[in-house]
Coordinates of N, CA and C in Angstrom, one line a residue:
M1 N 50.8 -37.7 -43.0 CA 51.4 -39.7 -43.6 C 51.1 -40.3 -44.7
G2 N 50.1 -39.7 -45.4 CA 49.9 -39.7 -46.9 C 48.3 -40.3 -47.2
R3 N 47.6 -41.0 -48.1 CA 46.8 -41.2 -48.4 C 47.0 -43.0 -48.2
R4 N 46.0 -43.7 -47.3 CA 46.5 -44.9 -47.4 C 45.5 -46.2 -47.9
A5 N 45.7 -47.1 -48.6 CA 44.7 -47.8 -49.6 C 43.5 -48.1 -48.7
L6 N 42.6 -48.5 -49.1 CA 41.4 -48.6 -48.1 C 41.0 -50.5 -49.3
R7 N 40.9 -51.6 -48.1 CA 40.6 -52.8 -48.5 C 38.8 -53.0 -47.8
R8 N 38.7 -53.9 -48.7 CA 37.7 -54.5 -47.8 C 37.4 -55.7 -47.9
R9 N 37.6 -56.6 -47.1 CA 37.8 -58.3 -47.2 C 36.1 -58.6 -47.0
P10 N 35.8 -59.7 -47.6 CA 34.7 -60.3 -47.9 C 33.7 -60.2 -46.7
G11 N 32.5 -60.4 -45.9 CA 32.2 -60.0 -45.3 C 32.0 -59.4 -44.2
S12 N 33.3 -58.4 -44.6 CA 33.5 -57.9 -43.3 C 34.1 -55.9 -43.6
P13 N 34.0 -55.5 -42.6 CA 34.1 -54.1 -42.6 C 35.5 -53.4 -43.6
R14 N 34.8 -52.1 -43.9 CA 36.3 -51.8 -44.9 C 37.4 -51.2 -43.5
V15 N 38.8 -51.3 -44.0 CA 39.9 -51.4 -43.2 C 40.9 -51.2 -44.5
L16 N 41.1 -50.0 -43.0 CA 42.4 -48.6 -44.2 C 43.5 -49.9 -43.7
L17 N 44.5 -50.0 -44.3 CA 45.8 -50.8 -44.7 C 46.7 -49.5 -45.3
T18 N 47.7 -50.3 -44.2 CA 49.2 -49.2 -44.7 C 50.2 -50.8 -44.6
R19 N 51.3 -50.3 -46.4 CA 51.8 -51.1 -46.6 C 53.1 -51.0 -45.4
L20 N 53.4 -52.3 -45.0 CA 55.2 -51.4 -43.7 C 56.0 -52.6 -44.2
F21 N 57.8 -51.6 -43.8 CA 58.8 -53.1 -43.8 C 59.4 -52.4 -42.7
V22 N 60.1 -53.2 -42.0 CA 61.4 -52.7 -41.6 C 62.7 -52.7 -42.0
A23 N 63.8 -51.7 -41.9 CA 64.6 -51.8 -42.7 C 65.8 -50.8 -42.3
V24 N 67.0 -50.9 -42.4 CA 68.5 -50.2 -42.7 C 68.5 -49.2 -43.8
F25 N 68.8 -48.2 -43.7 CA 68.8 -47.2 -44.9 C 70.6 -46.4 -45.1
P26 N 71.4 -46.9 -45.9 CA 72.4 -46.3 -46.1 C 72.9 -45.1 -46.1
S27 N 74.0 -45.0 -45.3 CA 73.7 -43.4 -45.6 C 74.1 -42.2 -46.4
E28 N 74.2 -41.2 -46.5 CA 74.1 -40.6 -47.1 C 75.3 -40.6 -48.2
E29 N 76.2 -40.2 -47.6 CA 77.9 -40.6 -48.7 C 78.0 -42.4 -48.9
A30 N 76.8 -43.0 -48.4 CA 77.6 -44.5 -49.0 C 76.2 -44.1 -50.8
R31 N 75.7 -43.4 -50.2 CA 74.1 -43.4 -51.3 C 75.0 -42.5 -52.9
E32 N 75.5 -41.5 -52.1 CA 76.0 -40.5 -53.1 C 76.8 -41.3 -53.6
H33 N 78.1 -42.2 -53.4 CA 79.3 -42.9 -53.9 C 78.4 -43.9 -55.2
L34 N 77.6 -44.5 -54.8 CA 77.1 -45.6 -55.6 C 76.2 -44.5 -56.6
R35 N 75.4 -43.9 -56.5 CA 75.1 -43.1 -57.5 C 76.2 -42.3 -58.3
H36 N 77.1 -41.5 -57.7 CA 78.1 -41.8 -59.1 C 78.6 -42.7 -59.7
R37 N 78.5 -44.2 -59.1 CA 79.2 -44.6 -59.7 C 78.2 -45.6 -61.4
L38 N 76.8 -45.5 -61.1 CA 75.8 -45.7 -62.0 C 75.3 -44.8 -62.9
R39 N 76.1 -43.6 -62.9 CA 75.8 -42.5 -63.7 C 76.0 -42.5 -64.7
P40 N 75.5 -42.3 -66.0 CA 74.2 -42.1 -66.1 C 73.1 -43.1 -66.6
V41 N 73.4 -43.9 -66.0 CA 72.2 -45.0 -66.0 C 71.4 -44.9 -65.1
P42 N 69.5 -44.8 -65.4 CA 68.7 -44.8 -65.0 C 68.8 -46.3 -63.8
A43 N 68.2 -45.7 -62.3 CA 68.3 -46.5 -61.4 C 67.2 -46.2 -60.6
R44 N 66.6 -46.4 -59.5 CA 65.8 -46.1 -58.4 C 66.4 -44.8 -58.0
R45 N 65.5 -44.0 -57.1 CA 66.0 -42.9 -56.3 C 66.3 -42.9 -55.6
S46 N 67.4 -42.9 -55.4 CA 68.4 -43.3 -53.8 C 68.0 -43.2 -52.6
E47 N 67.0 -41.8 -52.3 CA 66.4 -41.6 -51.2 C 65.8 -43.3 -50.8
K48 N 65.2 -43.7 -51.7 CA 64.6 -45.0 -51.6 C 65.6 -45.9 -51.1
W49 N 66.3 -46.1 -51.2 CA 67.5 -47.1 -51.5 C 67.5 -47.7 -49.7
H50 N 67.7 -48.8 -49.1 CA 67.7 -49.4 -48.3 C 67.8 -51.0 -48.1
V51 N 68.2 -51.3 -47.0 CA 67.9 -52.9 -47.1 C 67.1 -53.2 -46.0
T52 N 66.3 -54.3 -46.8 CA 64.9 -54.8 -45.8 C 65.3 -55.8 -44.7
L53 N 64.8 -55.2 -43.8 CA 64.6 -56.4 -42.5 C 63.5 -57.6 -42.5
V54 N 62.8 -57.1 -42.3 CA 61.5 -57.7 -43.3 C 60.2 -57.0 -43.3
F55 N 60.0 -57.8 -44.5 CA 58.9 -57.1 -44.4 C 57.0 -57.3 -44.2
L56 N 56.3 -56.6 -43.8 CA 55.2 -57.1 -43.0 C 54.0 -56.9 -44.5
G57 N 54.1 -55.6 -45.5 CA 53.1 -56.0 -46.1 C 51.9 -55.0 -45.4
D58 N 50.6 -55.3 -45.9 CA 49.3 -54.2 -45.8 C 48.7 -54.8 -44.1
V59 N 49.2 -53.7 -43.2 CA 49.0 -53.8 -41.9 C 48.0 -52.9 -41.5
P60 N 46.9 -53.1 -40.6 CA 45.4 -52.5 -40.2 C 45.9 -51.8 -39.3
D61 N 46.9 -52.1 -38.1 CA 47.2 -51.5 -36.8 C 48.6 -51.1 -37.1
D62 N 49.2 -50.2 -37.6 CA 51.0 -49.8 -37.7 C 51.3 -49.3 -35.8
A63 N 50.3 -48.6 -35.3 CA 50.7 -48.9 -33.6 C 51.2 -50.0 -33.2
A64 N 50.3 -51.1 -33.3 CA 50.7 -52.4 -33.0 C 52.3 -52.5 -32.8
V65 N 52.6 -52.8 -34.5 CA 53.9 -52.5 -35.0 C 54.9 -52.2 -34.0
V66 N 54.9 -50.3 -34.5 CA 55.4 -49.9 -33.2 C 55.8 -50.0 -31.9
R67 N 54.8 -50.3 -31.3 CA 55.5 -51.0 -30.1 C 56.2 -52.4 -30.3
A68 N 55.7 -53.3 -30.8 CA 57.0 -54.0 -30.9 C 58.4 -54.0 -31.0
L69 N 58.2 -52.8 -32.3 CA 59.4 -52.3 -32.6 C 60.5 -51.8 -31.3
S70 N 59.4 -50.9 -30.5 CA 60.2 -50.2 -29.5 C 60.9 -50.9 -28.4
E71 N 60.1 -51.8 -28.1 CA 60.6 -53.0 -27.2 C 61.7 -54.0 -27.6
T72 N 62.0 -53.6 -29.4 CA 63.3 -54.5 -29.5 C 64.5 -53.5 -29.5
P73 N 65.9 -53.9 -28.9 CA 66.9 -53.3 -28.2 C 67.1 -53.0 -29.9
P74 N 68.2 -51.7 -30.0 CA 68.5 -51.1 -30.8 C 70.1 -52.3 -31.1
P75 N 70.5 -52.3 -32.4 CA 71.6 -53.2 -32.5 C 72.9 -52.4 -32.2
A76 N 73.6 -53.4 -31.1 CA 75.4 -52.6 -30.9 C 75.5 -52.1 -33.1
P77 N 76.3 -51.0 -32.8 CA 77.1 -50.0 -34.0 C 77.8 -51.4 -34.5
F78 N 77.7 -51.5 -35.9 CA 78.3 -52.5 -36.7 C 78.4 -51.8 -38.3
S79 N 79.4 -52.3 -39.3 CA 79.5 -51.1 -40.4 C 79.3 -52.3 -41.4
L80 N 78.9 -51.2 -42.3 CA 78.3 -52.1 -44.1 C 79.3 -51.6 -44.6
R81 N 79.0 -51.6 -46.1 CA 79.2 -51.5 -47.2 C 78.6 -52.2 -48.1
L82 N 78.1 -51.2 -49.6 CA 77.4 -52.3 -50.4 C 78.8 -52.2 -51.3
S83 N 78.9 -53.2 -52.1 CA 79.4 -54.5 -52.6 C 79.2 -55.3 -53.8
G84 N 79.6 -55.0 -55.0 CA 79.4 -56.0 -56.3 C 78.1 -55.9 -56.2
G85 N 77.2 -57.0 -57.1 CA 76.4 -57.0 -57.1 C 75.3 -58.1 -57.8
G86 N 74.0 -57.8 -58.1 CA 73.9 -59.2 -59.0 C 72.5 -58.8 -59.3
R87 N 71.6 -60.1 -59.4 CA 70.5 -60.1 -60.2 C 69.6 -61.0 -59.8
F88 N 68.0 -60.5 -59.1 CA 67.1 -61.9 -59.2 C 66.3 -61.6 -60.1
G89 N 66.1 -62.6 -61.5 CA 65.0 -61.5 -62.6 C 65.6 -60.5 -62.6
P90 N 64.4 -59.8 -63.3 CA 64.6 -58.4 -63.3 C 65.7 -57.4 -62.7
V91 N 65.3 -57.6 -61.3 CA 65.9 -57.1 -60.5 C 67.3 -56.7 -60.0
V92 N 67.6 -55.4 -60.3 CA 69.3 -55.3 -60.1 C 69.6 -55.2 -58.5
W93 N 70.5 -55.9 -57.7 CA 70.9 -55.3 -56.4 C 72.1 -55.1 -56.5
A94 N 72.2 -54.1 -55.1 CA 74.2 -54.1 -54.7 C 73.7 -55.3 -53.2
G95 N 75.4 -55.8 -53.4 CA 75.1 -56.9 -52.0 C 75.7 -56.2 -51.0
L96 N 76.4 -56.6 -50.5 CA 76.6 -56.0 -49.1 C 77.8 -56.6 -48.1
E97 N 78.7 -56.0 -47.7 CA 80.1 -56.8 -47.4 C 79.9 -56.0 -45.5
G98 N 81.2 -56.4 -44.8 CA 81.4 -55.6 -43.7 C 80.9 -56.5 -42.6
D99 N 80.1 -56.6 -41.9 CA 79.9 -57.0 -40.5 C 78.4 -57.7 -40.9
V100 N 77.9 -58.0 -41.6 CA 76.7 -59.0 -42.2 C 76.2 -59.5 -40.9
P101 N 76.8 -60.4 -40.5 CA 76.6 -61.3 -39.3 C 75.8 -60.7 -38.3
A102 N 76.2 -59.2 -37.8 CA 75.4 -58.1 -36.9 C 74.0 -58.3 -37.9
L103 N 74.1 -58.0 -39.3 CA 73.2 -57.0 -40.3 C 72.0 -58.8 -39.4
H104 N 72.4 -59.8 -40.1 CA 71.6 -60.6 -39.7 C 70.7 -61.3 -37.9
T105 N 71.6 -60.4 -36.8 CA 71.5 -60.7 -35.5 C 70.3 -59.4 -35.5
C106 N 70.5 -58.6 -36.7 CA 69.5 -57.5 -35.9 C 68.2 -57.9 -36.6
Q107 N 68.1 -58.4 -37.8 CA 67.0 -59.1 -38.3 C 66.3 -59.7 -37.8
A108 N 67.1 -60.5 -36.9 CA 66.3 -62.1 -36.0 C 65.7 -61.4 -34.8
A109 N 66.1 -60.4 -34.5 CA 65.9 -59.9 -33.1 C 64.3 -59.2 -33.6
V110 N 64.4 -58.3 -35.0 CA 63.0 -57.7 -34.7 C 62.4 -58.7 -36.0
R111 N 62.6 -59.7 -36.0 CA 61.4 -61.1 -37.2 C 61.1 -61.0 -35.2
S112 N 61.9 -61.6 -34.9 CA 61.2 -62.2 -33.2 C 60.0 -61.5 -32.7
S113 N 61.0 -60.0 -32.5 CA 60.0 -59.1 -31.7 C 58.3 -59.0 -32.4
L114 N 58.5 -58.9 -33.9 CA 57.1 -59.4 -34.6 C 55.9 -60.1 -34.2
A115 N 57.2 -61.7 -34.5 CA 56.4 -62.7 -34.1 C 55.5 -62.8 -33.2
T116 N 56.1 -61.9 -32.2 CA 55.4 -62.3 -30.3 C 54.2 -62.4 -30.3
V117 N 54.2 -60.4 -31.4 CA 52.9 -59.9 -31.5 C 51.8 -60.1 -32.4
G118 N 51.6 -61.5 -33.1 CA 51.3 -61.7 -33.8 C 51.8 -61.1 -35.2
F119 N 52.8 -60.9 -36.0 CA 52.8 -60.4 -37.3 C 54.0 -61.3 -37.8
P120 N 54.1 -62.1 -38.1 CA 54.3 -62.9 -38.9 C 55.5 -62.7 -40.2
S121 N 56.0 -63.0 -40.6 CA 57.3 -62.6 -42.0 C 57.7 -63.6 -42.8
D122 N 58.0 -63.0 -43.8 CA 58.3 -63.9 -44.7 C 59.3 -65.0 -44.2
P123 N 58.9 -66.3 -43.9 CA 59.8 -66.9 -43.8 C 61.2 -68.1 -44.8
R124 N 61.2 -66.9 -45.7 CA 62.1 -67.7 -46.8 C 63.7 -67.3 -45.9
P125 N 64.9 -67.4 -46.1 CA 65.7 -67.4 -45.7 C 66.3 -65.6 -46.4
F126 N 67.0 -65.2 -45.4 CA 66.9 -63.2 -44.9 C 68.7 -63.3 -45.8
R127 N 68.7 -62.3 -46.8 CA 69.4 -62.2 -48.4 C 69.7 -60.9 -48.2
P128 N 70.6 -60.7 -47.3 CA 70.5 -58.8 -47.6 C 71.1 -58.0 -48.5
H129 N 70.5 -57.4 -48.9 CA 70.8 -56.1 -50.6 C 70.3 -55.2 -50.4
L130 N 70.3 -54.2 -51.4 CA 69.7 -53.2 -51.5 C 69.8 -52.9 -52.8
T131 N 68.0 -53.0 -53.1 CA 67.7 -52.8 -54.7 C 68.1 -51.4 -55.7
V132 N 68.6 -51.7 -56.3 CA 68.9 -50.8 -57.1 C 68.4 -50.3 -58.2
S133 N 67.4 -51.2 -59.2 CA 66.2 -50.9 -60.2 C 65.6 -52.1 -60.0
Y134 N 64.0 -52.6 -60.0 CA 63.7 -53.3 -60.3 C 63.4 -53.0 -62.1
R135 N 64.1 -52.9 -63.3 CA 64.1 -53.7 -64.5 C 65.5 -53.3 -64.6
F136 N 65.9 -54.7 -65.2 CA 67.6 -54.7 -65.3 C 68.2 -54.3 -66.6
D137 N 68.9 -53.9 -66.1 CA 70.2 -53.2 -67.2 C 71.3 -53.5 -67.0
R138 N 71.8 -53.9 -68.8 CA 72.8 -54.5 -68.0 C 74.2 -53.7 -67.9
R139 N 73.7 -51.9 -68.3 CA 74.8 -51.1 -67.6 C 75.0 -50.9 -66.1
L140 N 73.6 -51.3 -65.6 CA 73.5 -51.4 -64.3 C 74.8 -52.6 -63.9
A141 N 74.3 -53.6 -64.7 CA 75.2 -54.8 -63.6 C 76.4 -54.5 -63.6
A142 N 77.0 -53.5 -65.2 CA 78.7 -53.8 -65.5 C 78.8 -52.7 -64.2
A143 N 78.2 -52.0 -64.0 CA 78.5 -50.8 -63.2 C 78.9 -51.5 -61.4
L144 N 77.9 -52.4 -61.3 CA 78.3 -52.8 -60.2 C 79.1 -53.7 -60.0
T145 N 79.6 -54.5 -60.9 CA 81.2 -55.4 -61.2 C 82.4 -54.8 -60.5
G146 N 82.6 -55.4 -59.5 CA 84.0 -55.1 -58.6 C 83.6 -53.5 -58.1
Y147 N 82.8 -53.5 -58.1 CA 82.0 -52.4 -57.0 C 82.6 -51.7 -55.8
T148 N 83.2 -51.6 -55.0 CA 82.9 -51.3 -53.3 C 82.9 -50.0 -52.8
G149 N 81.7 -49.6 -51.9 CA 81.4 -48.0 -51.4 C 81.9 -48.1 -50.2
P150 N 81.9 -47.2 -49.9 CA 82.7 -46.1 -48.5 C 81.7 -47.0 -47.1
P151 N 82.1 -47.4 -46.2 CA 81.2 -48.2 -44.7 C 80.6 -47.1 -44.5
W152 N 79.4 -47.6 -43.5 CA 78.8 -46.9 -42.8 C 78.5 -47.5 -41.6
T153 N 77.8 -47.4 -40.8 CA 77.8 -47.9 -39.3 C 76.1 -47.7 -39.2
I154 N 75.2 -48.8 -39.0 CA 74.3 -49.3 -38.3 C 74.2 -48.8 -36.9
E155 N 73.3 -48.4 -36.3 CA 72.8 -47.5 -34.8 C 71.4 -48.1 -35.2
E156 N 70.7 -48.2 -35.7 CA 69.7 -47.9 -35.6 C 68.2 -48.9 -36.9
F157 N 67.0 -49.1 -36.5 CA 66.4 -49.7 -38.0 C 64.9 -49.1 -38.2
S158 N 63.9 -48.8 -38.7 CA 63.4 -47.9 -39.2 C 61.8 -48.7 -39.6
L159 N 60.6 -48.1 -39.0 CA 59.7 -48.6 -40.1 C 59.2 -47.9 -41.0
V160 N 59.2 -48.4 -42.0 CA 58.9 -47.2 -42.9 C 57.4 -47.8 -43.9
S161 N 56.5 -47.1 -43.8 CA 55.1 -46.7 -44.6 C 55.5 -46.6 -46.5
S162 N 55.2 -47.7 -47.0 CA 55.0 -47.5 -48.5 C 53.8 -46.9 -48.9
V163 N 53.1 -45.1 -49.4 CA 52.2 -44.9 -49.8 C 52.3 -44.3 -51.0
D164 N 51.7 -44.8 -52.3 CA 51.6 -44.3 -53.6 C 53.1 -43.9 -54.4
G165 N 54.0 -45.3 -53.6 CA 55.0 -45.3 -53.7 C 56.7 -44.4 -53.1
E166 N 55.8 -43.5 -52.6 CA 57.1 -42.8 -51.5 C 56.9 -43.6 -50.2
Y167 N 58.2 -43.1 -49.9 CA 58.4 -44.2 -48.2 C 58.3 -42.8 -47.2
H168 N 57.6 -43.2 -46.1 CA 57.7 -42.5 -45.0 C 57.9 -43.2 -44.0
R169 N 59.0 -42.8 -43.4 CA 60.0 -43.6 -41.8 C 59.0 -42.9 -40.5
L170 N 58.3 -43.9 -40.3 CA 57.2 -44.7 -39.2 C 57.5 -44.0 -37.8
W171 N 59.0 -44.6 -37.9 CA 59.3 -45.0 -36.7 C 60.7 -45.5 -36.3
T172 N 61.9 -44.9 -35.9 CA 63.2 -45.3 -35.8 C 64.1 -45.6 -34.9
G173 N 64.4 -46.2 -34.5 CA 65.2 -46.9 -32.7 C 65.9 -47.5 -33.2

């Protein structure tokens, strides 16, 4: 699983923590299509491209998260496509179109399952997007203008661990 961060809270023993999030991943075809559109502008590695449903951060017990997620019904299949883009400060992102309401329903189900076992998530409104780069580049923003990628079907979501900048899918359902 890789190296885990070691944290020590004042007055408590050392605890190994894993930075976790729940996400859906575009198909290889959708990633390749976007990768081709963005060439030769540098962007994040496409195998890391995902749509975050719930960010959990540092979690001492990933087994409890897996148990909660395994009790969350998988989403009924629905279709999305990457479309257009924008930015949050220096972050450049691709937008989504298709059955976005079904994505909101999936996100709400995951969030609810995690909250019932004590894993609260970010209270801000869900704004689904795919982060293309954490550094603003006008060429990326221009390449996303008017972009529409191929559709892909969502049938599952994954629990992902981020360790030293690498992603590891811990569970998919």
